[in-house]
CSV table of C-alpha atoms in Angstrom, one decimal:
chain,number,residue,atom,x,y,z
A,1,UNK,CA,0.0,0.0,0.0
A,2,UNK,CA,2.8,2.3,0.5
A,3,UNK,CA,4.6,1.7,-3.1
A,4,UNK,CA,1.1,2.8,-4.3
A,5,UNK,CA,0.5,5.9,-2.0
A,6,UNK,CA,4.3,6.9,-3.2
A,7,UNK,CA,3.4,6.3,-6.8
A,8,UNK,CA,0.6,8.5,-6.7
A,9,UNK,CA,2.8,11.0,-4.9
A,10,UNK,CA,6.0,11.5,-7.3
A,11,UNK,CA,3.9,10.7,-10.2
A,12,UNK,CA,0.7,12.6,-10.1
A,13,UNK,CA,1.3,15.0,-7.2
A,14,UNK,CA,4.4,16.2,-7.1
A,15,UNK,CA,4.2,17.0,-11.1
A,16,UNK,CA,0.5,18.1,-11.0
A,17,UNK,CA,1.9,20.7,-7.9
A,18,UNK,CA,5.3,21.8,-10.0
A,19,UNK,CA,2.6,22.4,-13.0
A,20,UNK,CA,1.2,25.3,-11.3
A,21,UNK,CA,4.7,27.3,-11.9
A,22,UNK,CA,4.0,27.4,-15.7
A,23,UNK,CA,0.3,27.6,-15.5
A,24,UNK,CA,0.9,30.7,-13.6
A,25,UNK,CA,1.7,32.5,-16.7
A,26,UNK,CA,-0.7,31.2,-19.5
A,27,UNK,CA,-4.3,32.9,-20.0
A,28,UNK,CA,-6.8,31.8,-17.5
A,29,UNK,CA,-9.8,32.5,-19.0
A,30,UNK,CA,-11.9,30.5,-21.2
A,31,UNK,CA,-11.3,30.6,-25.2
A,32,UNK,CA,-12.7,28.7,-27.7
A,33,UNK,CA,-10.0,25.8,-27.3
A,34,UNK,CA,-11.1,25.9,-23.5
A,35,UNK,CA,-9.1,26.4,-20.3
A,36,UNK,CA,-5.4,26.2,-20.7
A,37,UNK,CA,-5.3,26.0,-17.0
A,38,UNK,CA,-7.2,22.9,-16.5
A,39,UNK,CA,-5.8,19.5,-14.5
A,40,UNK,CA,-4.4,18.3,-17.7
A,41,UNK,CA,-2.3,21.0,-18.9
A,42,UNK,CA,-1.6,21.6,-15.2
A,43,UNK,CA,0.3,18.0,-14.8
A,44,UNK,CA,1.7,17.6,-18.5
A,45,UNK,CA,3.1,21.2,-17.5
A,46,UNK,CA,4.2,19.6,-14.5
A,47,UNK,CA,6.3,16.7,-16.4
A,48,UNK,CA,8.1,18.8,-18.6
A,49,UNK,CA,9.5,20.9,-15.8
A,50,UNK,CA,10.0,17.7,-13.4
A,51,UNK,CA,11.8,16.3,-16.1
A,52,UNK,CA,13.7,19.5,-17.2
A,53,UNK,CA,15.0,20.1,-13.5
A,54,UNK,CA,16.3,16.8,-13.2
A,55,UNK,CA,18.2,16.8,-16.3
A,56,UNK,CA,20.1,20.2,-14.9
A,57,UNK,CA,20.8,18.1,-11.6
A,58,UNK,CA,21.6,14.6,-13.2
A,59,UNK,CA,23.8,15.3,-16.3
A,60,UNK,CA,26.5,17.6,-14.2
A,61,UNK,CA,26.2,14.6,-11.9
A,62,UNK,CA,27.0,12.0,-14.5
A,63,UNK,CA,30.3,14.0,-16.0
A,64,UNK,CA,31.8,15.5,-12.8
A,65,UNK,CA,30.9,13.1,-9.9
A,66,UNK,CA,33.2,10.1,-10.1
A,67,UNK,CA,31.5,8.0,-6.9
A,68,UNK,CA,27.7,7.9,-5.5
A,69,UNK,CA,26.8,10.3,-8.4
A,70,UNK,CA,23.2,8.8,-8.5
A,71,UNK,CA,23.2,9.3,-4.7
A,72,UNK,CA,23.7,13.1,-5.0
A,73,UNK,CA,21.0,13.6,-7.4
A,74,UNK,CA,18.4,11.8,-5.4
A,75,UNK,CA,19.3,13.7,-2.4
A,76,UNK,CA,19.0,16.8,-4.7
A,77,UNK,CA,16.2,16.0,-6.9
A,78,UNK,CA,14.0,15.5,-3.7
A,79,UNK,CA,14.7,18.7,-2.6
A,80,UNK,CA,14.5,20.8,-5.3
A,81,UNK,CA,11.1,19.0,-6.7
A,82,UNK,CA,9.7,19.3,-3.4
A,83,UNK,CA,10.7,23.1,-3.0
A,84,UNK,CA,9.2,23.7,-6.7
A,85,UNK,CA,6.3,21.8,-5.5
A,86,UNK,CA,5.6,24.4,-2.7
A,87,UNK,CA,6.2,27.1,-5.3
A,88,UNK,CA,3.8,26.1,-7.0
A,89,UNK,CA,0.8,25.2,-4.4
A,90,UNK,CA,1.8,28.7,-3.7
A,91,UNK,CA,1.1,30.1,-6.7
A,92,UNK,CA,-2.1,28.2,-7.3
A,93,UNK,CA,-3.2,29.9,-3.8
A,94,UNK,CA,-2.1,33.4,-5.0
A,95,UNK,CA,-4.0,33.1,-8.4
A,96,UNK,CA,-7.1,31.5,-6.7
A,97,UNK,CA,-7.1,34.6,-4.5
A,98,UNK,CA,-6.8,37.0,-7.1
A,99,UNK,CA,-9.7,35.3,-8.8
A,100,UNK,CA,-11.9,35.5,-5.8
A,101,UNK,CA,-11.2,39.4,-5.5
A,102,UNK,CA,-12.2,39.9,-8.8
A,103,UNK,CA,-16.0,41.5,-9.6
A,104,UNK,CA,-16.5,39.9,-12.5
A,105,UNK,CA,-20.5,39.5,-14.3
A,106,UNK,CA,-21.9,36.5,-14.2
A,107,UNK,CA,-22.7,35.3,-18.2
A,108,UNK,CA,-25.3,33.2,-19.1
A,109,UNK,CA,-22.9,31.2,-20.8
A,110,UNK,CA,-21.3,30.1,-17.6
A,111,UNK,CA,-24.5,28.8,-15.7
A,112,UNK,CA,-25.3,26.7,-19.1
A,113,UNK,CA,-23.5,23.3,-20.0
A,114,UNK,CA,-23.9,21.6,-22.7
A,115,UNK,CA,-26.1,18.3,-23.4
A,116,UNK,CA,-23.7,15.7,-24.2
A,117,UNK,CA,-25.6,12.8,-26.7
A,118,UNK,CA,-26.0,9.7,-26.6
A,119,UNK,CA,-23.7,8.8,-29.0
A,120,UNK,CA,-20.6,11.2,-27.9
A,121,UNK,CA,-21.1,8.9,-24.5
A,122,UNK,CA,-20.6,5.9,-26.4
A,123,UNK,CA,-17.5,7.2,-28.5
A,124,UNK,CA,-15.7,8.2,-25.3
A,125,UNK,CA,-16.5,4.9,-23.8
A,126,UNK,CA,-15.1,3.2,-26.8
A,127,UNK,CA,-11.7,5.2,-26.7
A,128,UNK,CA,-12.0,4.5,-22.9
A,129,UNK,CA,-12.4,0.6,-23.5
A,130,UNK,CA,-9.2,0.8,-26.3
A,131,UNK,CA,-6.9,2.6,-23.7
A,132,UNK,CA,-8.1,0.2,-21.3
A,133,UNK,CA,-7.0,-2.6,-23.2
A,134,UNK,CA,-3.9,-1.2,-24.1
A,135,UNK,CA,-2.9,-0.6,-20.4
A,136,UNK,CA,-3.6,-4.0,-19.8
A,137,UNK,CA,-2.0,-5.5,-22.8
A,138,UNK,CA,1.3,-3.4,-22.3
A,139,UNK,CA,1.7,-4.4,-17.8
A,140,UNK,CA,0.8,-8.1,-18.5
A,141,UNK,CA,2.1,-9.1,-21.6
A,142,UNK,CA,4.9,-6.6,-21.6
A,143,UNK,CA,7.4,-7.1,-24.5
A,144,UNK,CA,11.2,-7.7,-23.9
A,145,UNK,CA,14.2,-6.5,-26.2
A,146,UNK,CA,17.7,-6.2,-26.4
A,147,UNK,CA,17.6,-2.5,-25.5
A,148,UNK,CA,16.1,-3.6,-22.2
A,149,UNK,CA,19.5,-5.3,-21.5
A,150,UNK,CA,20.9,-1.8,-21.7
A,151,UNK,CA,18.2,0.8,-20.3
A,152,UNK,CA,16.6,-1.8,-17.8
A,153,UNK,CA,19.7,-2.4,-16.3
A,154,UNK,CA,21.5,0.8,-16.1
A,155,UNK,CA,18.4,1.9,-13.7
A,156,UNK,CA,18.6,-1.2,-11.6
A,157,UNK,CA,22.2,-0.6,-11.7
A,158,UNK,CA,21.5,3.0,-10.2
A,159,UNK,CA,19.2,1.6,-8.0
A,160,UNK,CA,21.3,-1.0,-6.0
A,161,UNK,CA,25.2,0.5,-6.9
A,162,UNK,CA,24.5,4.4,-6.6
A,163,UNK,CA,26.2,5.0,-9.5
A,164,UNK,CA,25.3,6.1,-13.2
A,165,UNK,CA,26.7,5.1,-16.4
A,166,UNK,CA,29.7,3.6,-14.6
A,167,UNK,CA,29.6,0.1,-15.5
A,168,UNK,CA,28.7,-1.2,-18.8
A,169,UNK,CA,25.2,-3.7,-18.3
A,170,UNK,CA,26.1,-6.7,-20.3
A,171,UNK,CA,29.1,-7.7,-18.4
A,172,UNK,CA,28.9,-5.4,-15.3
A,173,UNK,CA,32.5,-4.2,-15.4
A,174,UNK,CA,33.6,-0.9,-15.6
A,175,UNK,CA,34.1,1.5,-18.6
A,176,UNK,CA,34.4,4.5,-19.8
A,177,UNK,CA,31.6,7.3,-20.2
A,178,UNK,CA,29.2,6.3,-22.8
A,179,UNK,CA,28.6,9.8,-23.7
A,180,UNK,CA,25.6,8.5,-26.6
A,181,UNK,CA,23.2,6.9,-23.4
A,182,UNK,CA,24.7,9.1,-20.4
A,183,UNK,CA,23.3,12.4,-21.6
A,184,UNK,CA,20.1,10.9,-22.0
A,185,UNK,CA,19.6,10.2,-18.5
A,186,UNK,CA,15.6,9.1,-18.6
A,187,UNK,CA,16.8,5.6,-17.3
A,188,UNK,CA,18.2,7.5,-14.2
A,189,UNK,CA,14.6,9.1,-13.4
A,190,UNK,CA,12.9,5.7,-13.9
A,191,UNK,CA,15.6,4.6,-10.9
A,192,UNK,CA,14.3,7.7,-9.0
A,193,UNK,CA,10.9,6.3,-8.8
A,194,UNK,CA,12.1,3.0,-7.8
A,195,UNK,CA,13.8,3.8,-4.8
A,196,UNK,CA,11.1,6.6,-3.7
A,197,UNK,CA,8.9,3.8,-4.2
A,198,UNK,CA,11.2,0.8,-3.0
A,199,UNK,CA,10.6,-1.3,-5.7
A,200,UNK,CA,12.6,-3.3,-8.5
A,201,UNK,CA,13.4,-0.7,-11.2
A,202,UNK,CA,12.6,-3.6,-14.0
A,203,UNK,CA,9.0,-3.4,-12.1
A,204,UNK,CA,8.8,0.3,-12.6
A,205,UNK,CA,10.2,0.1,-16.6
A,206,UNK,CA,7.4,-2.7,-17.5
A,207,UNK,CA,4.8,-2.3,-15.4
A,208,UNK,CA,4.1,1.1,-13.2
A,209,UNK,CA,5.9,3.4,-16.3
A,210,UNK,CA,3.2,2.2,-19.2
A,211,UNK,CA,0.4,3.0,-16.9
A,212,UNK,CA,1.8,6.7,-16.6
A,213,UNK,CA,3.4,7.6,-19.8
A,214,UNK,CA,0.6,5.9,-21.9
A,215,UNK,CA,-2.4,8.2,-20.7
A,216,UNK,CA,-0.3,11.3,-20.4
A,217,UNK,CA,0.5,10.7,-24.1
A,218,UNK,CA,-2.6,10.5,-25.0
A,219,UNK,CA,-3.7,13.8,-22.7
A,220,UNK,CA,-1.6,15.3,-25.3
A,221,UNK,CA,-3.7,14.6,-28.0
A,222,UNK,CA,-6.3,15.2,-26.4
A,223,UNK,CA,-5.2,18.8,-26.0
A,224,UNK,CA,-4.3,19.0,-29.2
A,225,UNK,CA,-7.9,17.8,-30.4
A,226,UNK,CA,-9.3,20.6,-28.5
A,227,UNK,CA,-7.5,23.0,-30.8
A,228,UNK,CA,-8.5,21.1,-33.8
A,229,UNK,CA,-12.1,21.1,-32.9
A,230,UNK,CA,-12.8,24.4,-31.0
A,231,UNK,CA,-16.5,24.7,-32.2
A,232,UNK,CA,-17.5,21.5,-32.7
A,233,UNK,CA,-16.7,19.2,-29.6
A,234,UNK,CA,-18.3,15.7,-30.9
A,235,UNK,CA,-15.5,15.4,-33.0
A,236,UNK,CA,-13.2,14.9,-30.2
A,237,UNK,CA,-14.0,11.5,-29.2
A,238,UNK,CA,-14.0,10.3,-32.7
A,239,UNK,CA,-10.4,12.2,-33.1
A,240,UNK,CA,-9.3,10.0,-30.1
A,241,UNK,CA,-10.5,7.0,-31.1
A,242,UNK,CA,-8.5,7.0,-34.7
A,243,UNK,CA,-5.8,7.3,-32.7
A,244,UNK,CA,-5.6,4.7,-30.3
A,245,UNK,CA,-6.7,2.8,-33.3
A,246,UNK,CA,-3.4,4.1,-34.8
A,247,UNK,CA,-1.5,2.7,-32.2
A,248,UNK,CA,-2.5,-0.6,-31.8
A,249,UNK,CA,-2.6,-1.2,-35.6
A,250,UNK,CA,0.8,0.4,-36.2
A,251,UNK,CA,3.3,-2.5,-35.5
A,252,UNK,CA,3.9,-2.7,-39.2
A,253,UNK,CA,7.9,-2.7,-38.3
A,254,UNK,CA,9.8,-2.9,-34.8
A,255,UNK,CA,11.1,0.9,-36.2
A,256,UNK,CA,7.5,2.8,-35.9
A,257,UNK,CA,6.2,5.2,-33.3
A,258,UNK,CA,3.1,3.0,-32.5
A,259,UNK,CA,5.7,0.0,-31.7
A,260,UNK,CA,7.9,2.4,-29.2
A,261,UNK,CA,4.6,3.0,-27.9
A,262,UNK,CA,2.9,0.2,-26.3
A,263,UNK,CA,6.3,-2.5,-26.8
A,264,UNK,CA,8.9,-0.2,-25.4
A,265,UNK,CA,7.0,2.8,-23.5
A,266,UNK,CA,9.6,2.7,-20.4
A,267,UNK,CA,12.2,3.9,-23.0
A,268,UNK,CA,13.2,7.3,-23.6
A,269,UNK,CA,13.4,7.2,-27.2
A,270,UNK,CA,9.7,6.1,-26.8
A,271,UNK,CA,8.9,9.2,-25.0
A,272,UNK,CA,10.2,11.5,-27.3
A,273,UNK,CA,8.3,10.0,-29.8
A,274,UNK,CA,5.1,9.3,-28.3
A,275,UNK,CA,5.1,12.1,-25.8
A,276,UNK,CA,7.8,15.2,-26.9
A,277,UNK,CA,7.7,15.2,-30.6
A,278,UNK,CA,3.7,16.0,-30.5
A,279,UNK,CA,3.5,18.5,-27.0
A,280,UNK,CA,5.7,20.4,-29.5
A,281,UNK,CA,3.0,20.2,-32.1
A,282,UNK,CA,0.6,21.0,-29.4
A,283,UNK,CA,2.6,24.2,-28.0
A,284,UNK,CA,2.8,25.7,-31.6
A,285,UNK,CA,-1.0,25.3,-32.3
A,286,UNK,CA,-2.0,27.0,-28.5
A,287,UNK,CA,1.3,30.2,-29.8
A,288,UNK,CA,-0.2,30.5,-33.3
A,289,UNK,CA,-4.0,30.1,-32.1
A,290,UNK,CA,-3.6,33.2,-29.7
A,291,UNK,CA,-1.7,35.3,-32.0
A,292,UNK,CA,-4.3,34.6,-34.3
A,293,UNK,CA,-7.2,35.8,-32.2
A,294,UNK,CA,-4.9,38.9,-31.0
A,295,UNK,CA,-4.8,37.3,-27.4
A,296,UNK,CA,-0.8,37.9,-27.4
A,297,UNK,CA,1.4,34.8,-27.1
A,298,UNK,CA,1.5,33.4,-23.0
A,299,UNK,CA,4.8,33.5,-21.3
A,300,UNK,CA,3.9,30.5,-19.7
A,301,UNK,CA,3.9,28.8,-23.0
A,302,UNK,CA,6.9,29.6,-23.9
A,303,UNK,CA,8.2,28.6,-20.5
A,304,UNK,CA,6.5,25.2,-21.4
A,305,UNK,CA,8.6,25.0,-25.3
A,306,UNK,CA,11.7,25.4,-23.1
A,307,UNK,CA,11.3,22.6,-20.8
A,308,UNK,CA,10.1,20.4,-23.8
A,309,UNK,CA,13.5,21.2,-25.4
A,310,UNK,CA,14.9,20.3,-22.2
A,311,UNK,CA,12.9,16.9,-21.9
A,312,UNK,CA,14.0,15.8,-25.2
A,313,UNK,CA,17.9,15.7,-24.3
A,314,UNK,CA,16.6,13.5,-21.3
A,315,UNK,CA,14.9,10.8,-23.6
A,316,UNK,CA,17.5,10.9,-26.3
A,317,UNK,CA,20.5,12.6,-28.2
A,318,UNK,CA,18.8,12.3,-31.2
A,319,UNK,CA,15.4,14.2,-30.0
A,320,UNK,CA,17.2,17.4,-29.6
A,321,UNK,CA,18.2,17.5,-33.1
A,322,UNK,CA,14.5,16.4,-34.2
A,323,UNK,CA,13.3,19.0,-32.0
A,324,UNK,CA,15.4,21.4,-33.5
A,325,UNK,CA,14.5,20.8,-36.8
A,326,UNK,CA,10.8,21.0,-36.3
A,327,UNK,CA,10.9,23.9,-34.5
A,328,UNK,CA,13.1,25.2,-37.8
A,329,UNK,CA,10.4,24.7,-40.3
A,330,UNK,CA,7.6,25.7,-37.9
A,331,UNK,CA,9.4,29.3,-37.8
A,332,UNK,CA,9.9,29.2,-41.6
A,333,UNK,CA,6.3,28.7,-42.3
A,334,UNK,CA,4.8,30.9,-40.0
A,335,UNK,CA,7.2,33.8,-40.4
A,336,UNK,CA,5.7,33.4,-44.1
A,337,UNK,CA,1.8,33.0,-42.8
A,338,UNK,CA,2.8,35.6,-40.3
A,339,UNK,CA,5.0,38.1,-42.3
A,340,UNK,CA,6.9,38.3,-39.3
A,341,UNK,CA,10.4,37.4,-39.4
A,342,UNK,CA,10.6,37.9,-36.0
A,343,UNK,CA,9.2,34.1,-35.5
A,344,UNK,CA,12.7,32.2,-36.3
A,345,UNK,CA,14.2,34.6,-33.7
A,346,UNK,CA,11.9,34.0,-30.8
A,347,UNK,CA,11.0,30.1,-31.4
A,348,UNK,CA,15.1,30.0,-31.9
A,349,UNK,CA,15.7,31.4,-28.0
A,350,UNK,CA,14.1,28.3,-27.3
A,351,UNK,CA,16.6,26.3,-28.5
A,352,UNK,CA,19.3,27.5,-26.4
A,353,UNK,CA,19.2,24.2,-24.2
A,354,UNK,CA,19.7,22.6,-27.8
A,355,UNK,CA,22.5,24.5,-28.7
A,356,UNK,CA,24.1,23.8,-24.5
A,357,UNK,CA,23.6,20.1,-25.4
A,358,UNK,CA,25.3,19.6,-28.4
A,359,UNK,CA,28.1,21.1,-27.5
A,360,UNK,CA,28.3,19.4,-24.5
A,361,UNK,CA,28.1,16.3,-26.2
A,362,UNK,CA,30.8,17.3,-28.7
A,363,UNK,CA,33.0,18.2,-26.0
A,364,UNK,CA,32.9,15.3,-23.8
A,365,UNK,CA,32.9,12.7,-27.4
């Protein structure tokens, strides 16, 4: 019982509490797209900062501590996460406050909600049933690989030795810095949650990890179905559905998305796949629908396309050079929708962790 009351607390709470920091900043009020400050943007707000703080603490870790390395970042991860945690309850209080204070009309439109049909129920159940399934598909007939030799171990390794990236998994002796798999140091956060939760790190990587990274991925679409359908709502379910469709039909090669998905979700190339790659889609539709309605772009969004180039260099090398790109063509075509070459400029300040990464990389290769 106490594994699961620790779950819930570094996996929904502590996020969902570090969320509020971001939030802060981003428009409360309700647009066509709906609340930007609702539960669901709070804690995938939450994860890209949880993330993003523990890659500044663990990668300094992994190049200058020789001994115990993963031992100073769980004493400082805990602390820090905890401290951004209060920030944040903090905030939430300070904005709820505000909120109270203000005299604002009451509009018809917020005393109305609307009739949800029949059939919308029954979509949403269906999507509900298909995540369900894939949930249980992906804890009890969980798929094994030669990466898990690898990633697997080097958390377990962390867990029981203290130590990252010191010993090579296959044979357990000691080797040099790997720098391709140390940067990326996703397998050291899965060892987090196992000793907060004192349980086996390969139990957390096959089992707890595809019952957290699974729905948040698809919180992202739904966000992102919310933008695509502002006026007409119905749509949403159906949207979700092709989806998870999508990924249980997509095992066409051991290479695609819908493979990393459900086969190898405890991975952080899967994350960046399933999870980074379209919060970055996501970001850019919420910038480009509020300069379009003259609403201003939110700082807190912003803060959010930071972290998310931040949480890419935990889940892989390669990431931050995908998320680079992307975020290269997204400012060439909207500084031509636009006509505002100021767009390559501001999305490019973004990539400052990027640019930090490489050359860290290319320093320690």
């Amino acid at each position: 019982m106490i594994q699961i009351v620790n779950f819930i607390f570094w996996l929904v709470a502590v996020p969902f509490c570090m969320g509020q920091i971001p939030v802060y900043f981003m428009p409360g009020k309700r647009n066509e797209t709906g609340n930007q400050r609702n539960p669901g943007v709070v804690l995938l707000a939450g994860y890209l900062l949880m993330w993003s703080v523990f890659e500044l603490i663990a990668v300094p870790a992994v190049i200058l501590i020789q001994y115990d390395n993963f031992l100073f970042v769980l004493r400082w991860f805990t602390v820090t996460a905890i401290l951004l945690s209060a920030a944040g309850v903090l905030l939430w209080y300070l904005r709820e406050k505000r909120r109270r204070e203000e005299v604002r009309p009451i509009l018809l439109s917020d005393l109305q909600t609307r009739k949800t049909g029949l059939e919308v129920k029954i979509e949403w159940l269906l999507f509900l049933a298909l995540v369900g399934f894939q949930l249980y598909m992906a804890v009890t007939r969980a798929s094994f690989d030669g990466d898990d030799a690898y990633y697997v171990v080097q958390s377990l390794m962390a867990q029981q030795n203290g130590g990252m990236y010191k010993n090579l998994p296959y044979t357990g002796r000691s080797s040099p810095l790997d720098v391709r798999h140390a940067l990326a140091v996703f397998p050291m956060w899965a060892a987090f949650v196992a000793v907060k939760a004192d349980l086996h790190a390969t139990i957390v990587s096959h089992v707890v990890m595809p019952l957290v990274l699974i729905p948040l991925a698809y919180l992202v679409y739904y966000e992102i179905a919310k933008v695509l359908f502002p006026s007409r709502k119905e749509n949403i379910p159906i949207f979700m559905i092709i989806m998870g469709m999508f990924q249980m039909f997509g095992n066409v090669s051991i290479y695609t998305n819908e493979t990393f998905f459900l086969m190898r979700t405890w991975q952080g190339k899967a994350v960046a796949g399933s999870f980074v790659i379209p919060m970055l889609f996501l970001l850019l539709l919420w910038l480009y629908a509020g300069e379009k309605k003259g609403e201003g772009q939110s700082a807190g969004i912003w803060i959010m396309l930071v972290c998310l180039n931040m949480t890419a260099g935990v889940c892989s090398s390669i990431a931050v050079f995908l998320l680079a790109i992307l975020l290269a063509a997204a400012a060439f075509c909207l500084m031509i929708v636009e006509r505002d070459i100021r767009i390559p400029a501001k999305l490019g300040l973004t990539c400052i962790p990027n640019v930090f990464y490489v050359l860290l990389y290319l320093l320690i290769k």
